[in-house]
CSV table of C-alpha atoms in Angstrom, one decimal:
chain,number,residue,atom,x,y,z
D,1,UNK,CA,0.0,0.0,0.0
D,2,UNK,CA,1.8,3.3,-1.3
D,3,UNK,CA,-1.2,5.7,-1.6
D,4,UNK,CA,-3.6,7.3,1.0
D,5,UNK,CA,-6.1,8.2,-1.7
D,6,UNK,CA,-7.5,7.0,-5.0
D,7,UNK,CA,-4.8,6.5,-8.0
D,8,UNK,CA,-5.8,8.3,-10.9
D,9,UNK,CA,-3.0,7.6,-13.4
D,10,UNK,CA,-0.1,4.7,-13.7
D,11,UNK,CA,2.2,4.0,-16.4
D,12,UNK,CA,5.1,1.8,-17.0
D,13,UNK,CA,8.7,2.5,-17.4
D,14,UNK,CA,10.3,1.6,-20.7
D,15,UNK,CA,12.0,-1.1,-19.4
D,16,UNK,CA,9.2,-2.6,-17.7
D,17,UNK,CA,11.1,-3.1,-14.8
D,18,UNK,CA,9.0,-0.1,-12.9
D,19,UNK,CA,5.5,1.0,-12.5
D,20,UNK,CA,4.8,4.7,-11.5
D,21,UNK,CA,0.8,5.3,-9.7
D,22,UNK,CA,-0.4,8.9,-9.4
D,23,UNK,CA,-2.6,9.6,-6.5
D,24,UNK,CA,-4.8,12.2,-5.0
D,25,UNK,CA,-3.2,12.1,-2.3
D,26,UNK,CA,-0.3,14.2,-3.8
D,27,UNK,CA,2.3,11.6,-3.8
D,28,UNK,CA,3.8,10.0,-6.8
D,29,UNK,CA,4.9,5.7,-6.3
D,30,UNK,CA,7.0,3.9,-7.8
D,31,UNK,CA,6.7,0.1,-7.5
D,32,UNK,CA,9.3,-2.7,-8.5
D,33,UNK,CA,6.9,-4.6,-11.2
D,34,UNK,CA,8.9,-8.1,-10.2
D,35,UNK,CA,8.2,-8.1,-6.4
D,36,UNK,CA,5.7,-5.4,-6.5
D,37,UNK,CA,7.1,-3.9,-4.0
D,38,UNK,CA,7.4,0.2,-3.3
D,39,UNK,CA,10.6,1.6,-4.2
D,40,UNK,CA,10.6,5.4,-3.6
D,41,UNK,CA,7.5,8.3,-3.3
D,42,UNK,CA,8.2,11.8,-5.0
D,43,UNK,CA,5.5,14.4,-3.6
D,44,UNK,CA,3.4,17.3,-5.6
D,45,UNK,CA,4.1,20.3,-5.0
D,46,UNK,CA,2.4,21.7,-2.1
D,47,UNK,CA,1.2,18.0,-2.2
D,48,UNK,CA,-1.9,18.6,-4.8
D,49,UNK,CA,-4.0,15.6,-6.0
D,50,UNK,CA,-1.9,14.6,-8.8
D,51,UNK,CA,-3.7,13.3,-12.0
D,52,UNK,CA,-1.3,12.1,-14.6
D,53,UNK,CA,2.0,10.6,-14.8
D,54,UNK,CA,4.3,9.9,-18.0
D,55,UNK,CA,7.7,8.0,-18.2
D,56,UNK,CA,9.9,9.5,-21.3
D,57,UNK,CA,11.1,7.1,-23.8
D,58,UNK,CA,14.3,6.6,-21.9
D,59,UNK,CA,13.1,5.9,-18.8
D,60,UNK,CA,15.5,8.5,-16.8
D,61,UNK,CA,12.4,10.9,-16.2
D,62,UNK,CA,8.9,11.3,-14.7
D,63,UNK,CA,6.8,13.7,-15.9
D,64,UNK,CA,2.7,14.3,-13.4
D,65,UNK,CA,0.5,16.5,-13.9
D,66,UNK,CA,-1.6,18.3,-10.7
D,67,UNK,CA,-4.7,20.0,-10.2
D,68,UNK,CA,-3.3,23.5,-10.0
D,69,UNK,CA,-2.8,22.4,-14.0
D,70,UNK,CA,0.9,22.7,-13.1
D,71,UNK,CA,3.4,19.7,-14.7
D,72,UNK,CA,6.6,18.5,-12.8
D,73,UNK,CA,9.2,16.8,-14.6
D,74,UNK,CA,11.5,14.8,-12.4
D,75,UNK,CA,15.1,13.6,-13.3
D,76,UNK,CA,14.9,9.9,-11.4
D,77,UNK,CA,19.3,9.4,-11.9
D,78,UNK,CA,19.9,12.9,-10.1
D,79,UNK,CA,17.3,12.6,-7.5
D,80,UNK,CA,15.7,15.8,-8.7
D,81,UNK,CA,13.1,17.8,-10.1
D,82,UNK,CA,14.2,19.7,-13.4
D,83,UNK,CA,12.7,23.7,-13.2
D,84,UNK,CA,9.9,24.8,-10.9
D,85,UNK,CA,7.0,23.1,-12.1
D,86,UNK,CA,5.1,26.4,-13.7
D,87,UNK,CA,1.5,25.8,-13.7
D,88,UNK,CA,0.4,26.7,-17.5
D,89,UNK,CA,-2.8,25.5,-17.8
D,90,UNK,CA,-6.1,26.4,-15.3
D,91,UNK,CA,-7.0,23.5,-14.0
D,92,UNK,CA,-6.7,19.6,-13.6
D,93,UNK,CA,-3.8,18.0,-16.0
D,94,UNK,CA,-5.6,14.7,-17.1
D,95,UNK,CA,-4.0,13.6,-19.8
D,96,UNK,CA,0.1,13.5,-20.0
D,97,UNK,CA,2.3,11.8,-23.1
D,98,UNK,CA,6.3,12.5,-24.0
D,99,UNK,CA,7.2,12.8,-27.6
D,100,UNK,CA,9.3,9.8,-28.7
D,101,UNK,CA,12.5,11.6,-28.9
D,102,UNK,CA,12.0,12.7,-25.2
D,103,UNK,CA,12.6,16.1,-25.9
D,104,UNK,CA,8.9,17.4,-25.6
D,105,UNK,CA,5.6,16.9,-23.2
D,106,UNK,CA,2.1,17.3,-24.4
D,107,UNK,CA,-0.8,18.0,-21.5
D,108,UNK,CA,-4.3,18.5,-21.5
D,109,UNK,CA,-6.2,20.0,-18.9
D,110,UNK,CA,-9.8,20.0,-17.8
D,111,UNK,CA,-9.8,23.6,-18.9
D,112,UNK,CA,-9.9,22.1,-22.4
D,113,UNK,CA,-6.8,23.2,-23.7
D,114,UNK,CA,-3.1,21.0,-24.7
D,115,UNK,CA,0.1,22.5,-24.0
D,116,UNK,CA,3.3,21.3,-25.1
D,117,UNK,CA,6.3,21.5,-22.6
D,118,UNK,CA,10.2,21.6,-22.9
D,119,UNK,CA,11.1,18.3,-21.2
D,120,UNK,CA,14.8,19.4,-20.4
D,121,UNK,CA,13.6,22.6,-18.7
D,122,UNK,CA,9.9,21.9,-17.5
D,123,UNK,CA,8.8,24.7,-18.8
D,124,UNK,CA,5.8,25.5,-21.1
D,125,UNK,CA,6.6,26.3,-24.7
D,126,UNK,CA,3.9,28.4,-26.8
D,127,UNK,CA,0.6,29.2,-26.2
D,128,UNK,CA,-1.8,26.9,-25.3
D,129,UNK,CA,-3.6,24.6,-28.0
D,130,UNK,CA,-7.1,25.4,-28.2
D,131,UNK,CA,-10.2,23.8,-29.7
D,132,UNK,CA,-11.6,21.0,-27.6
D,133,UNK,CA,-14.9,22.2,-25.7
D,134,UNK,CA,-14.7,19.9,-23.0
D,135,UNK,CA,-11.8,18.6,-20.4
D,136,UNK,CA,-8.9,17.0,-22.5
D,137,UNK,CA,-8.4,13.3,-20.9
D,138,UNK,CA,-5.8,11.6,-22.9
D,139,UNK,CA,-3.2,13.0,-25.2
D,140,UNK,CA,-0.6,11.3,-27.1
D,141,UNK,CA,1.9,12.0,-29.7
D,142,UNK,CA,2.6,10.3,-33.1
D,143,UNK,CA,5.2,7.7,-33.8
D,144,UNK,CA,7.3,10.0,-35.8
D,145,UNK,CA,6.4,13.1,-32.6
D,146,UNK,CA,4.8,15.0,-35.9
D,147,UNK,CA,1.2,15.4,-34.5
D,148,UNK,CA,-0.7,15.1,-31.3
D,149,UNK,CA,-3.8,13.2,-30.7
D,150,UNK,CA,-6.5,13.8,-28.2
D,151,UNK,CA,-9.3,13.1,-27.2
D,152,UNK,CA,-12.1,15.0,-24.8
D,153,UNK,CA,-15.2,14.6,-22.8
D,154,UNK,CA,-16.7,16.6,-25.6
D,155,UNK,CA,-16.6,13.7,-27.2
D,156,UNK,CA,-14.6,14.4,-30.2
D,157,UNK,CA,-10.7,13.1,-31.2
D,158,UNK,CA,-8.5,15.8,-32.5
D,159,UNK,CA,-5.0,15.9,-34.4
D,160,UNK,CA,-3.2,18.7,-33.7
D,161,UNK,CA,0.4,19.9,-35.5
D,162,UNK,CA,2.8,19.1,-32.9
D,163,UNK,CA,5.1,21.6,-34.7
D,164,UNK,CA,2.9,24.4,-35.0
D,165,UNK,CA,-0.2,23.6,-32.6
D,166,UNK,CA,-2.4,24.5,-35.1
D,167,UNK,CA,-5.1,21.7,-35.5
D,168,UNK,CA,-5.4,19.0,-38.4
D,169,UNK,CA,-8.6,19.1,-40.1
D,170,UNK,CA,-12.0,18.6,-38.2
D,171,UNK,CA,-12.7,17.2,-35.2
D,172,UNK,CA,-13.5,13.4,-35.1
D,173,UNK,CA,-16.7,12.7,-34.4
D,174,UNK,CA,-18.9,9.7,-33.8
D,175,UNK,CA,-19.2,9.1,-30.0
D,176,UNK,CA,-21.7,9.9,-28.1
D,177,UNK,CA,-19.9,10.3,-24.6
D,178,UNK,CA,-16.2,11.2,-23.3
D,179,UNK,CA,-13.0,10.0,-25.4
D,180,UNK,CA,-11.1,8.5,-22.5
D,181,UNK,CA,-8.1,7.1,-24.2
D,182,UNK,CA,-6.4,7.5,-27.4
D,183,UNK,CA,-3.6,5.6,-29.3
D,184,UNK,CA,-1.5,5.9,-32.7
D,185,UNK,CA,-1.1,2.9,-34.4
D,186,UNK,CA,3.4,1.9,-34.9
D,187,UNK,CA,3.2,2.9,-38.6
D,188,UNK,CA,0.8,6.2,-37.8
């Protein structure tokens, strides 16, 4: 038992050696995933529910999202966190994804808006991406790291330039409730 409150996000390192579980109860675990055992707790900032967590491709760093729609990217070999964790977006980070070169982070908030972060600084890059009507959930970016997709409890899928942040055509449409989860096939 790591966690005091309900986990909201996990995801495995690269290596599947290590699982990371986001909790509201502002703590971050990480579990071995052969003995399932806990092997360290990083804490939120002014420990704020946190609702998102992403390992980049490399496994060396450990990217959650909190409430306060702020995203702290933590170097796991130096013990650290890397810049201040600015809070860019107005509310709730839900959905949280690393480029495949590492280099960027993509959130989206429950203020309906992505934002793409500087993953060796931890610091926002741009201006918001705007266009969804409803909390973003998930985001994730391309195989190539070319475009972003996401998807929203308005209930729409949306690609987005991951370059530019200007969106890719229309929305997609078709269900009738909250896109929870979204994925990019190997070949895009």
């Amino acid at each position: 038992h790591g966690h005091r409150g309900p986990v909201y996000s996990v995801a495995f390192s690269p290596s599947g050696q290590s699982l990371a579980s986001a909790s509201d109860d502002g703590t971050i675990a990480i579990w071995d995933t052969d003995t399932g055992r806990l092997t360290g707790t990083l804490t939120a900032k002014h420990q704020l529910p946190v609702y998102s967590v992403a390992y980049s491709p490399d496994g060396h760093h450990l990217a959650f999202g909190c409430r306060d729609g702020s995203v702290t990217v933590f170097d796991l070999d130096a013990k650290k966190q890397v810049g201040d964790a600015p809070k860019a977006q107005n509310n709730a980070v839900r959905g949280l994804a690393f480029s495949p070169d590492g280099r960027r982070i993509v959130s989206g908030s429950d203020d309906g808006t992505l934002q793409i972060w500087d993953a060796a600084t931890g610091t926002p890059t741009g201006s918001p991406l705007r266009g969804h009507t409803g909390p973003v959930e998930t985001v994730v970016f391309s195989a190539d790291g070319h475009e972003i997709v996401s998807g929203s409890w308005d209930s729409t899928v949306r690609l987005w330039d991951a370059g530019t942040g200007d969106p890719i055509g229309a929305p997609l449409t078709g269900h009738t409730n909250a896109v929870l989860g979204v994925a990019v096939s190997h070949d895009g």
